[in-house]
Short mmCIF file of C-alpha atoms and ligand atoms in Angstrom, two decimals:
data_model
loop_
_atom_site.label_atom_id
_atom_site.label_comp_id
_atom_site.label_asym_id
_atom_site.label_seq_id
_atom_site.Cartn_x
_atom_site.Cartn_y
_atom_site.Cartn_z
CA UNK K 84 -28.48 -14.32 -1.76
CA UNK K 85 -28.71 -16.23 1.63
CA UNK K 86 -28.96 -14.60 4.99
CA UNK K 87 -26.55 -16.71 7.61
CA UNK K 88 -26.81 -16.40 11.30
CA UNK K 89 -23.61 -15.72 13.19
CA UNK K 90 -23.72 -18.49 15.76
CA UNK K 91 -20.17 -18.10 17.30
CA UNK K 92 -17.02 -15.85 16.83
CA UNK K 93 -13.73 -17.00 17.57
CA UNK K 94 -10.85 -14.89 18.17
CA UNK K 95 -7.82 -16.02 16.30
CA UNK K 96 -5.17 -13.71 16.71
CA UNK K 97 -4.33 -10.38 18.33
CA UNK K 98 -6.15 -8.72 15.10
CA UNK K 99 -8.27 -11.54 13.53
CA UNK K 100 -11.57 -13.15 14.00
CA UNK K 101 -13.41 -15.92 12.66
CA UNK K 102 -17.57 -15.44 12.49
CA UNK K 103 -18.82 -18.89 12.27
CA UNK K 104 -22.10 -19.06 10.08
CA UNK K 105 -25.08 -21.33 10.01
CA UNK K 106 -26.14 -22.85 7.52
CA UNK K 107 -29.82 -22.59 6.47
CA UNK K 108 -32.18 -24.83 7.09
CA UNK K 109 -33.54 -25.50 3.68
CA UNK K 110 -31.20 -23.99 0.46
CA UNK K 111 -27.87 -25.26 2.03
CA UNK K 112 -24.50 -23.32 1.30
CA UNK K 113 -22.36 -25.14 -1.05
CA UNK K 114 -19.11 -23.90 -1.44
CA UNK K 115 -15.26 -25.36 -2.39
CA UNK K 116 -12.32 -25.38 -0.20
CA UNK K 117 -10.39 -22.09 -1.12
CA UNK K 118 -13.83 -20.05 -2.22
CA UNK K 119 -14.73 -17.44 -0.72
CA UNK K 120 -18.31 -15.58 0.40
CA UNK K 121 -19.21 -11.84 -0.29
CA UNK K 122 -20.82 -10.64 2.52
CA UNK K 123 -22.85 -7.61 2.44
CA UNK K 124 -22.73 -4.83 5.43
CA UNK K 125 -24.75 -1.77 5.90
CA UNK K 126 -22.83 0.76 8.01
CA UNK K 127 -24.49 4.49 8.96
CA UNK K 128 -26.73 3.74 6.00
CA UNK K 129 -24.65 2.95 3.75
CA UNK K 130 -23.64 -0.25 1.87
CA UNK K 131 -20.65 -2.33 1.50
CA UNK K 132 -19.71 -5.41 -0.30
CA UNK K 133 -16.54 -7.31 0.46
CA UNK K 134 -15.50 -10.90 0.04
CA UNK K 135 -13.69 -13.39 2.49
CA UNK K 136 -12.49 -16.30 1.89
CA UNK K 137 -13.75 -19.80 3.35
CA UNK K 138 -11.32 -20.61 6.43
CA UNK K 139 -13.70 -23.78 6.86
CA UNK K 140 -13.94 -26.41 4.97
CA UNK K 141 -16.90 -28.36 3.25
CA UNK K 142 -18.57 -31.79 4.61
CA UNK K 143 -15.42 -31.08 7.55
CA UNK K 144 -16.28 -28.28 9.41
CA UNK K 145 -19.89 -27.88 10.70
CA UNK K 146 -20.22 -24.06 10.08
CA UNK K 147 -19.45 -21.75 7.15
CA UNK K 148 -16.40 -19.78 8.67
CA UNK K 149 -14.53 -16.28 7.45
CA UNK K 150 -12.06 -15.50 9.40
CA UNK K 151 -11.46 -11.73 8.75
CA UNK K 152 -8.08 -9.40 9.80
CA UNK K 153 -8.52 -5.82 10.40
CA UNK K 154 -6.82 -3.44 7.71
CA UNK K 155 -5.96 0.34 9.15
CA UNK K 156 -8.60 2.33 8.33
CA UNK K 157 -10.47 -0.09 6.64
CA UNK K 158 -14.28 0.20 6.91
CA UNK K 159 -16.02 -3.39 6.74
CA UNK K 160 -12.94 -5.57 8.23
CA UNK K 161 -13.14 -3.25 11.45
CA UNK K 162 -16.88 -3.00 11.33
CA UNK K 163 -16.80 -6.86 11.47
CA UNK K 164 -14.16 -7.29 14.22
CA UNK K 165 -15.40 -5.17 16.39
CA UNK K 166 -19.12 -4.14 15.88
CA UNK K 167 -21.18 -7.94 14.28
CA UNK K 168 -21.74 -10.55 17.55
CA UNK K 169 -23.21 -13.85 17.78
CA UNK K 170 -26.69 -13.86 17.47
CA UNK K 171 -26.32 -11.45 14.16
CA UNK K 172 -27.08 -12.06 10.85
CA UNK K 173 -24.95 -11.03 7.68
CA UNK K 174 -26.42 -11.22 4.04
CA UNK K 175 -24.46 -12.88 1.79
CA UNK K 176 -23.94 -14.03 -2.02
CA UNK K 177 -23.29 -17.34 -3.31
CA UNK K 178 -19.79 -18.68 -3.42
CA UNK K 179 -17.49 -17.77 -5.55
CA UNK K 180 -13.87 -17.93 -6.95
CA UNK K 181 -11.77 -20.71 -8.55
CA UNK K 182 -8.58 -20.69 -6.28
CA UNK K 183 -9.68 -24.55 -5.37
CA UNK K 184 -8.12 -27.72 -5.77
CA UNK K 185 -8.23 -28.54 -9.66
CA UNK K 186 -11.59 -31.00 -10.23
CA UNK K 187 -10.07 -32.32 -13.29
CA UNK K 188 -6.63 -32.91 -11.98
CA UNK K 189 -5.66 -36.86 -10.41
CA UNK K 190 -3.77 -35.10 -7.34
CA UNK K 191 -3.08 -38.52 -5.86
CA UNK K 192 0.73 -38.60 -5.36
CA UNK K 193 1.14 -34.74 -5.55
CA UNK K 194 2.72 -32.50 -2.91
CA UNK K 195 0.21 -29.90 -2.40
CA UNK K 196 2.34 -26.61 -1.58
CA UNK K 197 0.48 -23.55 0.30
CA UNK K 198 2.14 -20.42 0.24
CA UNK K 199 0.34 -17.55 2.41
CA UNK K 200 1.29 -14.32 4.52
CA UNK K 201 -1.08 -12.83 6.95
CA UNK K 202 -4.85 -12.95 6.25
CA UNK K 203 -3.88 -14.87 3.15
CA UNK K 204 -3.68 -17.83 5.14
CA UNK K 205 -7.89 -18.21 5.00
CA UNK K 206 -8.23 -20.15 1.58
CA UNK K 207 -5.25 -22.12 2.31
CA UNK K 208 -6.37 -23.67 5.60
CA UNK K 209 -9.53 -24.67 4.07
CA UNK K 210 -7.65 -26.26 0.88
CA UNK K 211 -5.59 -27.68 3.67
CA UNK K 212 -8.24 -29.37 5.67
CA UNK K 213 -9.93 -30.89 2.87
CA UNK K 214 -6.96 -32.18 1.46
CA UNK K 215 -5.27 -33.55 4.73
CA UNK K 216 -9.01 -35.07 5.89
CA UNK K 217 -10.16 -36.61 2.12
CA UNK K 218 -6.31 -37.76 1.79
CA UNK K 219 -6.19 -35.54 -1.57
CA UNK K 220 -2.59 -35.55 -2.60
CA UNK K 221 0.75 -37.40 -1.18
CA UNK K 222 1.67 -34.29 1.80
CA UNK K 223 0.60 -31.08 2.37
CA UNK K 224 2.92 -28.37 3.03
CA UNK K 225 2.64 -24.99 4.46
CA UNK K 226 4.69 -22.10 4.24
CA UNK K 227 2.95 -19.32 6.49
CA UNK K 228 4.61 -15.55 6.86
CA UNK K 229 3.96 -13.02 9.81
CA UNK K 230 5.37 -10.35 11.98
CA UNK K 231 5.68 -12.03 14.43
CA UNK K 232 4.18 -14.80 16.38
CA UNK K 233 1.41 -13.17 18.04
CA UNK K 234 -0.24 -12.33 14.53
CA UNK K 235 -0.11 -15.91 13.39
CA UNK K 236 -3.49 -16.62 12.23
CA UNK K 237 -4.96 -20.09 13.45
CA UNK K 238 -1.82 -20.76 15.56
CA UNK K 239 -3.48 -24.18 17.40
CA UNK K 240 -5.40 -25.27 14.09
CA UNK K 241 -2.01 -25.33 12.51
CA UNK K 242 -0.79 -27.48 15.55
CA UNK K 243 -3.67 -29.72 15.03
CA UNK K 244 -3.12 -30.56 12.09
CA UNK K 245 0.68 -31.24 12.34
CA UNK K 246 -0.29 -33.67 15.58
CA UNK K 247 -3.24 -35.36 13.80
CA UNK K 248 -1.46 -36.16 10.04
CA UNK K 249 2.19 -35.55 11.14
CA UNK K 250 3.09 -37.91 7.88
CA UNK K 251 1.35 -35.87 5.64
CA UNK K 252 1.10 -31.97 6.68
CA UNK K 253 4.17 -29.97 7.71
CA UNK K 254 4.47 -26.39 8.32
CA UNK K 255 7.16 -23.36 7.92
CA UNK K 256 6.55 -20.12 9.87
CA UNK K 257 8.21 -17.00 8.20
CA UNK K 258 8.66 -13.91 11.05
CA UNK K 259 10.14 -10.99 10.08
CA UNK K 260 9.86 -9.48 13.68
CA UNK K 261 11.00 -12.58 15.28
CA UNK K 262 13.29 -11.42 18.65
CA UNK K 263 13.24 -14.33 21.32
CA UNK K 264 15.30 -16.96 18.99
CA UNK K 265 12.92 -20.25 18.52
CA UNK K 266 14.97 -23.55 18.96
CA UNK K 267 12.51 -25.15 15.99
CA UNK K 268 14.08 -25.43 12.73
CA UNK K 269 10.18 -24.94 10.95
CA UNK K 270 10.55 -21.42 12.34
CA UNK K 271 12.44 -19.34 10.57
CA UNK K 272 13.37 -15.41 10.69
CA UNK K 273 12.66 -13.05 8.03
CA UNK K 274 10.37 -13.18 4.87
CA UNK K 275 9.48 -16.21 3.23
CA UNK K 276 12.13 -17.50 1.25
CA UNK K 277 11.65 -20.11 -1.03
CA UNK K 278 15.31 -21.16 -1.15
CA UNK K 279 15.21 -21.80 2.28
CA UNK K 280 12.16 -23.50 2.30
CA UNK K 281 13.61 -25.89 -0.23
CA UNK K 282 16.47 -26.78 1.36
CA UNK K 283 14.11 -28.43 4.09
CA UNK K 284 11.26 -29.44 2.62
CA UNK K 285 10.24 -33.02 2.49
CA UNK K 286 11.09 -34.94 -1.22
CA UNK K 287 7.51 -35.56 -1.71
CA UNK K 288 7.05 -37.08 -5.06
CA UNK K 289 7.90 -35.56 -8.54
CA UNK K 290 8.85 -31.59 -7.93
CA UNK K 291 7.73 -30.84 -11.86
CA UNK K 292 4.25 -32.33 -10.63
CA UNK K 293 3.76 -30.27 -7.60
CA UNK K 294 0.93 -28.11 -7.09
CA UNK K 295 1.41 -24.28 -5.44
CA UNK K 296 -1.57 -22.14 -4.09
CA UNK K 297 -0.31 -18.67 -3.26
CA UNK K 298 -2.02 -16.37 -1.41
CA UNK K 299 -0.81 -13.03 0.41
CA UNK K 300 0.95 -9.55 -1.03
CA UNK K 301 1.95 -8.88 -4.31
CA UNK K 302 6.05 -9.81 -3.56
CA UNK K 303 5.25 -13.25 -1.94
CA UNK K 304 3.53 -13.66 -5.29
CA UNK K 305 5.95 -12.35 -7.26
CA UNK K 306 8.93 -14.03 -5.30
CA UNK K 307 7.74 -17.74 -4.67
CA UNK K 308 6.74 -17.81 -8.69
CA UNK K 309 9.81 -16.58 -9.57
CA UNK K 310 11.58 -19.40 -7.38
CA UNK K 311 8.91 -21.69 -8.38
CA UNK K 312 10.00 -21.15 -12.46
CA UNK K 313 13.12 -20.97 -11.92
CA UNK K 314 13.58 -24.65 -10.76
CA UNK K 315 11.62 -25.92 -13.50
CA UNK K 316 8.25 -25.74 -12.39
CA UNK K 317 5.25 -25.01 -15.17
CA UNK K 318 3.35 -22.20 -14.83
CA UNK K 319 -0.06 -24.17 -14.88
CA UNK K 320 0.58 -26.08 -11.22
CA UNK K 321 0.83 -22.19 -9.81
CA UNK K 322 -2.40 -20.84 -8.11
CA UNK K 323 -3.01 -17.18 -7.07
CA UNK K 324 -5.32 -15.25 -5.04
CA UNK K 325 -5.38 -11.32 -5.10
CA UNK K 326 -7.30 -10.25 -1.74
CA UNK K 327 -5.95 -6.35 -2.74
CA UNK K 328 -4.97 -4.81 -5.94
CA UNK K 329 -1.81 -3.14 -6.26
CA UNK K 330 -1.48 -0.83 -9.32
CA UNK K 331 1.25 0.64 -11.13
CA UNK K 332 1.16 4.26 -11.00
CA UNK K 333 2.29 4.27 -14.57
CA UNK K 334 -1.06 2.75 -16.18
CA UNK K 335 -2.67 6.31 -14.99
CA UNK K 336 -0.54 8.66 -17.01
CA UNK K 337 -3.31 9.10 -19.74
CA UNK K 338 -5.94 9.40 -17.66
CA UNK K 339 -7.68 12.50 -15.98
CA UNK K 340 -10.37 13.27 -14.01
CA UNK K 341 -14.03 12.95 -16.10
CA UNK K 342 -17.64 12.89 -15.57
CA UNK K 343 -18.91 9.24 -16.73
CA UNK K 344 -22.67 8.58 -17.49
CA UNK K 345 -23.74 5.55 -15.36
CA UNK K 346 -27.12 4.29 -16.15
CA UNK K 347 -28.33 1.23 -14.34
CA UNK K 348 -32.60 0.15 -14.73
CA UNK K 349 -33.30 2.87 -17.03
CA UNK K 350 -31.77 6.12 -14.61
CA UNK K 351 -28.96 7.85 -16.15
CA UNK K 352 -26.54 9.72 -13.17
CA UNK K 353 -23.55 11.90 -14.30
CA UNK K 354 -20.90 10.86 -12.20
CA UNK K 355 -17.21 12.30 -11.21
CA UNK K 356 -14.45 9.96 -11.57
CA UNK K 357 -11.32 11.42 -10.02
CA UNK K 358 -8.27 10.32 -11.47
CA UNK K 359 -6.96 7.08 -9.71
CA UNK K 360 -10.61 6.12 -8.74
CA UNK K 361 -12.57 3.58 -10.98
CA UNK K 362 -16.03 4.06 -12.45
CA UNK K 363 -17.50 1.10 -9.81
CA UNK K 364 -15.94 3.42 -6.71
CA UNK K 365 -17.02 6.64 -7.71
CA UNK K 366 -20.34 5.13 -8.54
CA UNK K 367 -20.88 3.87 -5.57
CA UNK K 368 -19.54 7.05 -3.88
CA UNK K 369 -22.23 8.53 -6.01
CA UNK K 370 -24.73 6.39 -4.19
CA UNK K 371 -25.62 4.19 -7.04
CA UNK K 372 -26.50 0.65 -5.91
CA UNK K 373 -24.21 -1.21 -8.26
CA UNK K 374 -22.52 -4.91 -8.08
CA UNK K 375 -20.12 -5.83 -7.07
CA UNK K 376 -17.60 -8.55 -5.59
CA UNK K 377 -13.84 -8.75 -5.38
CA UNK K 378 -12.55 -5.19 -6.55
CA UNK K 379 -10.09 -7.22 -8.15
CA UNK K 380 -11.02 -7.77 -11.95
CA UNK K 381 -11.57 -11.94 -11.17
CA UNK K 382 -15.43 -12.76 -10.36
CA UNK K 383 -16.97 -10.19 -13.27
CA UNK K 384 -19.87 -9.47 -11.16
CA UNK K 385 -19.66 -5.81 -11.51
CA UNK K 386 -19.78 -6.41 -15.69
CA UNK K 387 -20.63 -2.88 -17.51
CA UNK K 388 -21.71 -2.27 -21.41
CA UNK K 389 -19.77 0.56 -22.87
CA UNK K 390 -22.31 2.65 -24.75
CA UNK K 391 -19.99 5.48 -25.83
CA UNK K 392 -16.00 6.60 -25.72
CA UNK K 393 -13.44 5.01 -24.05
CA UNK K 394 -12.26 3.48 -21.10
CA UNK K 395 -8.95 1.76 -19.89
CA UNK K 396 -9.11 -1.64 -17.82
CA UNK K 397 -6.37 -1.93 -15.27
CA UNK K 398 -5.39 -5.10 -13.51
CA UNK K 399 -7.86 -7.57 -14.78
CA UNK K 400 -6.89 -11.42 -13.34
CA UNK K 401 -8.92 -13.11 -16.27
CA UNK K 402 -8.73 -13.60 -19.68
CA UNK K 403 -10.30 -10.42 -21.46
CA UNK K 404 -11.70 -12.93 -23.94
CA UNK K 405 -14.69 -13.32 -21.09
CA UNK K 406 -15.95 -9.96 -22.38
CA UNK K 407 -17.96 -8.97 -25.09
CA UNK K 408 -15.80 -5.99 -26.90
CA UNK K 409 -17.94 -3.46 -25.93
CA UNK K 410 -17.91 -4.86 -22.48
CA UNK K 411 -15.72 -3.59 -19.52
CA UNK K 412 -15.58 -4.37 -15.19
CA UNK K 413 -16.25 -1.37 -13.67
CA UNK K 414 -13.80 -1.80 -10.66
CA UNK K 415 -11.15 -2.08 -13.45
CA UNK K 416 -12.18 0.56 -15.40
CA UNK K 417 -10.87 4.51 -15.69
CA UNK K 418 -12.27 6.78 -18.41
CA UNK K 419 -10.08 7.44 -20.99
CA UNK K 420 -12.56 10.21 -23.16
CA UNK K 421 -14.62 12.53 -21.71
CA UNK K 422 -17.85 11.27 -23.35
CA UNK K 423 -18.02 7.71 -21.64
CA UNK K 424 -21.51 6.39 -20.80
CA UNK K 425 -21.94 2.39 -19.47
CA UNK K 426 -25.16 0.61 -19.32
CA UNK K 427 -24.89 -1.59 -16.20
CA UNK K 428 -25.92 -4.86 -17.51
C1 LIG N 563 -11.12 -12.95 -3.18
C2 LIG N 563 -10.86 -12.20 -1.89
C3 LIG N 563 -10.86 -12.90 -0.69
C4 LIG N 563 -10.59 -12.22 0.51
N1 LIG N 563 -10.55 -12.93 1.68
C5 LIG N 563 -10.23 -12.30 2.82
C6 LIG N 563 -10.14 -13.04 4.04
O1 LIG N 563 -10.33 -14.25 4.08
N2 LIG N 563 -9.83 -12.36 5.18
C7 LIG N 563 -9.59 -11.00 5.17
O2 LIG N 563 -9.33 -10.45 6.25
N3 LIG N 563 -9.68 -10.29 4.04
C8 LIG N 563 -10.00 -10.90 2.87
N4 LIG N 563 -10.11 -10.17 1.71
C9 LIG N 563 -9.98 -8.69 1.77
C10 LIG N 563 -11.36 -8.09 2.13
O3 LIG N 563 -12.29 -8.35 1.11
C11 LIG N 563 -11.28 -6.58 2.30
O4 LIG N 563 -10.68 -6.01 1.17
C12 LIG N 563 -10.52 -6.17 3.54
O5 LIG N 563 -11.17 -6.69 4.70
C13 LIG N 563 -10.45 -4.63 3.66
O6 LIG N 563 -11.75 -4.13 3.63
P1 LIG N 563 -12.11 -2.81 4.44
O7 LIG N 563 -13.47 -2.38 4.07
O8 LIG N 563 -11.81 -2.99 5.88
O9 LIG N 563 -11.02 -1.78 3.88
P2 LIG N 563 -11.32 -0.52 2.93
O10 LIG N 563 -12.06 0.50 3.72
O11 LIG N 563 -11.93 -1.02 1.66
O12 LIG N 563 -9.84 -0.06 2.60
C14 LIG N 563 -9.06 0.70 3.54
C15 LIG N 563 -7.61 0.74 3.09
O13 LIG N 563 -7.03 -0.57 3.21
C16 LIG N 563 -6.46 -0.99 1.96
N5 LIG N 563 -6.77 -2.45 1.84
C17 LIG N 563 -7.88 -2.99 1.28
N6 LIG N 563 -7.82 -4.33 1.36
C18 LIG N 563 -6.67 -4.65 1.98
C19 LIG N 563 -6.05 -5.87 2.35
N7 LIG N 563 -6.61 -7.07 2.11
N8 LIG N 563 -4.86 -5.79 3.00
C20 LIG N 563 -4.27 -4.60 3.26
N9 LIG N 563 -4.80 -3.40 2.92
C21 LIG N 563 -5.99 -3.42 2.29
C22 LIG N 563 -7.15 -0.17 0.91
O14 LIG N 563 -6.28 0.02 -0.22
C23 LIG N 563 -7.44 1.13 1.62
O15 LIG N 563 -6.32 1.97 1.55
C24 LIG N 563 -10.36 -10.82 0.50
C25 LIG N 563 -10.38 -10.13 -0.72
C26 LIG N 563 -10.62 -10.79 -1.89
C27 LIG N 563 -10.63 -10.03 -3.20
S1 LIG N 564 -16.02 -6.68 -8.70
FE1 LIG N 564 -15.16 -8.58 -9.31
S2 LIG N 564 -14.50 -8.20 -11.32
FE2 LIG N 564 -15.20 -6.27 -10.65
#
């Protein structure tokens, strides 16, 4: 854990901020381009964990920048916005995540391709920077989707970048409320389509060899991969990241509201776990100080032991073979029996 000082906050957009971060004195921050940092928040005495992803980028920019995008309703993204000012510190964990550049891959002569739609854009301008500035790959492209210009997300980095490697960085904007028309053929109306993009993209090297990081909703997933596939490409030079889990209403048909024993450092608490909620959110509703990172079944932080009955794991990113068989991720888990009991290990 490392407690950062928020030395300057930038306002990006009409609903996004970046807090810039310094970085201790002594046990220095290292992170990856595309990572991203759980930060921990205590709001009217209660406690939240939530992770952003690096919009900076390592041995490029001087602080450790999130740059974080208010969601309706949403507790810690409006808490941060509005409420944490310079001067304030956040608590946060080390970094995490492994939607980064591949170590092991020679990227020299690839075409890096970043696909991203409104605060997914985060991990892609820090795989951008570090690419662009430590000439990692043959161009960098990126295909960016918003409402509408006003909620574009680092609108003058973007230009930056375009003016300082013009060669080797180009950018698409997607708007599907776009109503002045924009003489600029990079700016195009509607959602991202991957067709169109094509059509105009730069031949950069060998298409089969390309590299894709995708990060926003789970259609601009779905729809770039399918595009990507369908001319060809393997699925190994895709890249996701899930900042939100969208489940299928049909993986809750056998399951029903129970009472779940939670036991974490030897205390045992019966908990309620409404249908729909998983055992790591009704546990913490319960109070219990449990775990936890991305809510999204990828980091494995919030790793339980099942001790007794059954329990049903929706939307896990990783390989199950990372668990032990009695082992489940809370955030992914719904009872199944009404005798389950996890050890929080
Ligand atoms: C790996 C990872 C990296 C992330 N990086 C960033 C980042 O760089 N910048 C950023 O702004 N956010 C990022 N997020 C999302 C962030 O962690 C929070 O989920 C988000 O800020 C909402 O938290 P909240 O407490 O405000 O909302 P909550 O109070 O938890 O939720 C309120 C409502 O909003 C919905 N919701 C939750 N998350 C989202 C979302 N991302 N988009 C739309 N609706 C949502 C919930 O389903 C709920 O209905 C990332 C998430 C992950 C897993
Ligand atoms: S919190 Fe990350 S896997 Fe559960």
């Amino acid at each position: 854990m490392y407690t950062l000082k928020v030395v300057k906050i930038i306002q990006e957009s009409n609903d996004a901020t970046t807090l810039c971060l310094k970085q201790p004195g002594l046990k220095k921050v290292k992170y990856s381009s595309g990572q991203y940092l759980t930060l921990i928040v205590r709001i009217n005495g209660r406690k939240y964990i939530r992770p952003y992803s690096f919009s900076s980028a390592p041995g490029i920019d001087e602080f450790l920048e999130v740059t974080i995008k208010r969601v309706i309703g949403g507790v810690v993204s409006n808490h941060l916005v509005d409420v944490i000012k310079e001067g304030d510190v956040l608590e946060v964990l080390q970094p995490l995540g492994d939607f980064v550049l591949n170590p092991d891959v020679d990227l020299s002569g690839k075409h890096i391709v970043l696909w991203g739609a409104g605060s997914g854009i985060t991990p892609l301008m820090s795989i951008a920077k570090y690419a662009l500035h430590n000439k990692i790959g043959a161009h960098v492209s990126l295909v960016y989707g918003n409402r509408n210009p006003s909620a574009v997300i680092f609108k003058d980095k973007i230009e930056a970048l375009q003016e300082k490697f013009g060669d080797t960085f180009s950018a698409w904007h997607f708007h599907t409320r776009l109503t002045i028309p924009v003489n600029n053929p990079n700016i195009i109306e509607g959602r991202i389509n991957p067709n169109k993009v094509f059509s105009i993209m730069k031949n950069v090297g060998d298409f089969k060899e390309s590299l894709h990081y995708i990060c926003g909703p789970a259609g601009l997933k779905e729809s770039v991969k399918t595009s990507l596939t369908g001319l060809g490409l393997d699925e190994k030079n895709i890249f996701t990241e899930d900042f939100e889990l969208v489940r299928d209403p049909a993986d809750f048909e056998n399951i029903t509201t129970q009472m779940v024993s939670v036991e974490k450092n030897g205390v045992k608490e019966l908990v309620e776990v409404i249908k729909g909620k998983s055992i790591l959110e009704a546990g913490l509703d319960a109070n219990i100080d449990l775990d936890y990172s991305c809510q999204t079944g990828s980091c494995f932080i919030c790793k339980g032991k099942i001790l007794c009955g059954e329990v049903k794991m929706i939307g896990v990113q990783k390989p199950l073979d990372e668990l032990l068989a009695d082992e489940c991720l809370l955030c992914c888990s719904f009872p199944l029996t009404n005798d389950v009991s996890v050890l929080i290990i």
